[in-house]
Coordinates of C-alpha atoms in Angstrom, one line a residue:
M169 CA 101.6 70.6 149.2
D170 CA 103.0 73.2 149.8
V171 CA 106.1 72.4 148.1
I172 CA 104.9 71.7 144.6
S173 CA 102.7 74.1 144.4
S174 CA 104.8 77.0 145.5
R175 CA 106.9 76.1 141.9
K176 CA 105.6 77.7 139.2
R177 CA 106.6 76.8 136.0
K178 CA 108.4 79.2 134.0
A179 CA 108.4 79.6 130.2
Y180 CA 112.1 80.7 127.9
S181 CA 112.3 81.7 125.0
V182 CA 114.5 80.2 122.4
A183 CA 117.2 83.1 122.5
F184 CA 117.4 82.5 126.4
K185 CA 117.4 78.8 126.2
L186 CA 120.4 79.1 122.8
Q187 CA 122.9 82.3 125.5
V188 CA 123.2 79.2 127.8
V189 CA 123.4 76.5 126.3
E190 CA 126.3 78.6 124.4
A191 CA 126.9 79.6 127.8
L192 CA 127.5 76.6 128.9
R193 CA 129.2 75.3 125.9
L194 CA 132.0 77.9 125.4
S195 CA 132.8 77.3 129.4
P196 CA 136.5 75.5 129.7
R197 CA 135.2 74.2 132.1
P198 CA 131.5 73.0 131.5
N199 CA 129.6 73.1 134.8
I200 CA 125.5 72.3 134.5
S201 CA 125.3 73.3 138.0
Q202 CA 127.3 76.5 138.0
I203 CA 126.2 77.7 134.7
A204 CA 122.4 76.9 136.0
I205 CA 123.2 79.4 139.6
R206 CA 124.3 82.0 136.4
F207 CA 121.5 82.4 134.8
G208 CA 118.8 80.8 137.2
V209 CA 117.6 77.7 136.4
D210 CA 116.8 74.7 137.1
R211 CA 120.0 72.0 135.6
K212 CA 117.6 69.4 134.0
R213 CA 116.2 72.5 131.9
V214 CA 120.1 72.6 131.3
R215 CA 120.7 69.0 130.3
E216 CA 118.0 69.5 128.0
W217 CA 118.2 72.2 125.8
N218 CA 121.9 71.2 125.8
N219 CA 120.9 67.9 124.0
S220 CA 118.3 70.2 122.2
Y221 CA 121.1 72.0 121.2
D222 CA 120.0 71.8 116.7
K223 CA 116.5 72.2 117.1
L224 CA 117.5 75.3 118.7
R225 CA 119.2 76.4 116.9
L226 CA 117.0 75.7 113.6
I227 CA 114.3 77.4 115.1
V228 CA 116.4 80.8 115.7
D229 CA 117.7 80.2 111.7
A230 CA 114.3 80.3 110.6
K231 CA 113.1 83.1 112.1
K232 CA 116.3 85.3 110.8
K233 CA 115.7 83.8 107.1
D234 CA 111.6 85.3 108.5
R235 CA 112.3 88.3 108.5
K236 CA 114.6 89.4 105.5
K237 CA 111.5 88.2 103.7
V238 CA 109.8 90.3 105.7
Q239 CA 113.0 93.2 104.5
F240 CA 113.0 92.8 101.2
V241 CA 112.2 95.4 99.0
R242 CA 111.8 95.8 95.6
Q243 CA 114.4 97.2 93.2
V244 CA 112.7 100.3 91.6
R245 CA 112.7 99.7 88.0
S246 CA 113.0 102.8 86.7
Q247 CA 113.1 106.0 87.6
E248 CA 112.1 108.1 85.7
I249 CA 108.4 105.9 85.3
E250 CA 108.5 106.7 89.5
D251 CA 109.0 109.9 88.8
G252 CA 107.0 110.9 86.1
V253 CA 103.5 108.8 87.7
L254 CA 104.0 110.7 90.4
N255 CA 104.5 114.0 88.7
Y256 CA 101.4 113.5 86.8
M257 CA 99.5 112.6 90.1
K258 CA 100.0 116.4 91.9
E259 CA 99.0 117.7 88.8
Q260 CA 95.8 115.8 88.6
L261 CA 94.9 117.1 91.9
N262 CA 95.9 120.9 92.1
L263 CA 94.0 120.6 89.1
G264 CA 91.0 119.2 91.0
I265 CA 90.9 116.3 89.1
S266 CA 90.7 113.2 91.6
V267 CA 92.8 109.9 90.6
K268 CA 92.4 106.8 90.1
N269 CA 94.0 103.6 90.4
K270 CA 94.3 102.9 86.3
D271 CA 94.5 106.6 85.5
L272 CA 98.0 105.6 87.1
Q273 CA 98.8 102.3 85.7
H274 CA 97.7 104.2 82.6
K275 CA 100.3 106.6 82.8
A276 CA 103.0 104.5 83.7
L277 CA 102.8 102.3 80.4
E278 CA 102.7 105.0 78.3
I279 CA 105.8 106.6 80.0
A280 CA 107.6 102.9 80.2
H281 CA 106.8 103.2 76.6
A282 CA 108.0 106.5 75.7
I283 CA 111.5 105.5 77.0
G284 CA 111.5 101.6 75.4
L285 CA 110.5 99.7 78.2
L286 CA 107.9 97.6 76.1
D287 CA 108.0 94.2 78.6
F288 CA 107.3 97.0 81.4
K289 CA 104.0 95.7 82.9
A290 CA 102.6 98.3 85.3
S291 CA 100.0 95.4 87.4
N292 CA 98.5 95.7 90.3
M293 CA 100.9 94.5 92.2
W294 CA 103.0 97.2 90.6
L295 CA 100.5 99.9 92.2
Y296 CA 100.6 98.8 95.5
R297 CA 104.7 98.9 95.6
W298 CA 105.0 102.4 94.6
K299 CA 101.9 103.7 96.2
K300 CA 103.8 102.2 99.0
R301 CA 107.4 103.4 98.3
H302 CA 105.8 107.5 97.8
N303 CA 103.5 107.0 100.7
I304 CA 100.2 107.1 99.1
K305 CA 96.4 106.6 100.5
L306 CA 94.3 106.3 97.0
G307 CA 90.5 105.5 98.7
N308 CA 86.8 107.6 98.0
R309 CA 88.1 110.6 100.0
E310 CA 92.1 110.6 99.8
N311 CA 92.9 111.1 96.5
R312 CA 90.0 114.1 95.8
R313 CA 91.8 117.8 96.5
Q314 CA 90.2 120.3 95.9
P315 CA 90.8 123.2 93.2
Y316 CA 92.3 126.4 93.8
H317 CA 89.0 128.6 93.9
F318 CA 87.7 126.9 96.1
Q319 CA 90.8 127.5 98.6
Q320 CA 90.3 130.6 97.6
Q321 CA 86.2 130.5 99.0
I322 CA 87.0 129.3 102.0
N323 CA 89.6 132.1 103.1
Q324 CA 87.3 135.0 102.3
Y325 CA 84.5 133.9 104.1
T326 CA 87.7 133.0 106.9
G327 CA 88.3 136.7 106.9
E328 CA 85.2 137.9 106.2
F329 CA 84.3 136.0 109.6
W330 CA 87.4 137.3 111.7
G331 CA 87.5 140.7 110.2
Q332 CA 84.0 141.6 111.0
I333 CA 84.6 139.5 114.8
I334 CA 87.4 142.4 115.4
N335 CA 85.6 144.9 114.1
L336 CA 83.4 144.4 117.1
H337 CA 85.8 144.0 119.5
Q338 CA 87.2 147.0 118.9
Y339 CA 84.3 148.9 119.2
G340 CA 83.5 147.5 121.9
E341 CA 79.9 146.3 120.5
L342 CA 80.4 142.8 121.1
N343 CA 78.8 141.1 123.9
Y344 CA 80.2 137.3 124.9
T345 CA 76.9 135.8 126.4
T346 CA 75.4 137.0 122.6
P347 CA 75.5 134.3 120.0
I348 CA 78.2 135.2 117.2
S349 CA 75.9 135.0 114.6
S350 CA 73.6 137.9 115.7
Y351 CA 76.3 140.0 115.1
L352 CA 77.8 139.1 111.5
Q353 CA 76.0 139.9 108.0
V354 CA 77.2 137.2 106.4
E355 CA 74.6 135.3 103.4
Q356 CA 73.0 131.9 104.9
Q357 CA 73.5 130.0 101.8
P358 CA 73.8 126.3 101.5
F359 CA 76.8 124.5 100.6
I360 CA 77.7 121.8 100.1
F361 CA 81.2 120.1 100.1
G362 CA 83.2 120.2 97.3
Q363 CA 80.2 121.3 95.0
F364 CA 80.2 125.1 93.4

């Protein structure tokens, strides 16, 4: 009973099985015992794998075909459309205008008609691939960049804050046990992100 329990069944990959069988078939004097010892497997397994070599080869070939399908990248139909839509999106975001998928599709169609590609369709799949090519994620908040004057407003407040902290520190009036808010003289206004 100890002999049966001490043997553990091992799982071998298809690639390993093929490697064993090919080593057997490529050796000048095929010897199943030597191959079994070399790869650390049972002779019975080597015989089984050798008999099912064609099936194993089909499995490996099918996996390679699947990988090729995943790696296939569709050619860009028009670089002008790609660049034009990307520039349009950047301009809109810099102006603080949110960009929707439909806006990008309309812009793509507009550019396509302008350059004479009348059969171009800015489908949802085209848009999906375009966003993937340019690593763009348009969601509820991801595509909404705040206008330039909003960024200036933030810079102004942070500059005033650190200016006051530096002044307090230089004159020795900064006590680290007292909350900083008691030192600052900034108007407390309700601030809603994105609204002015």
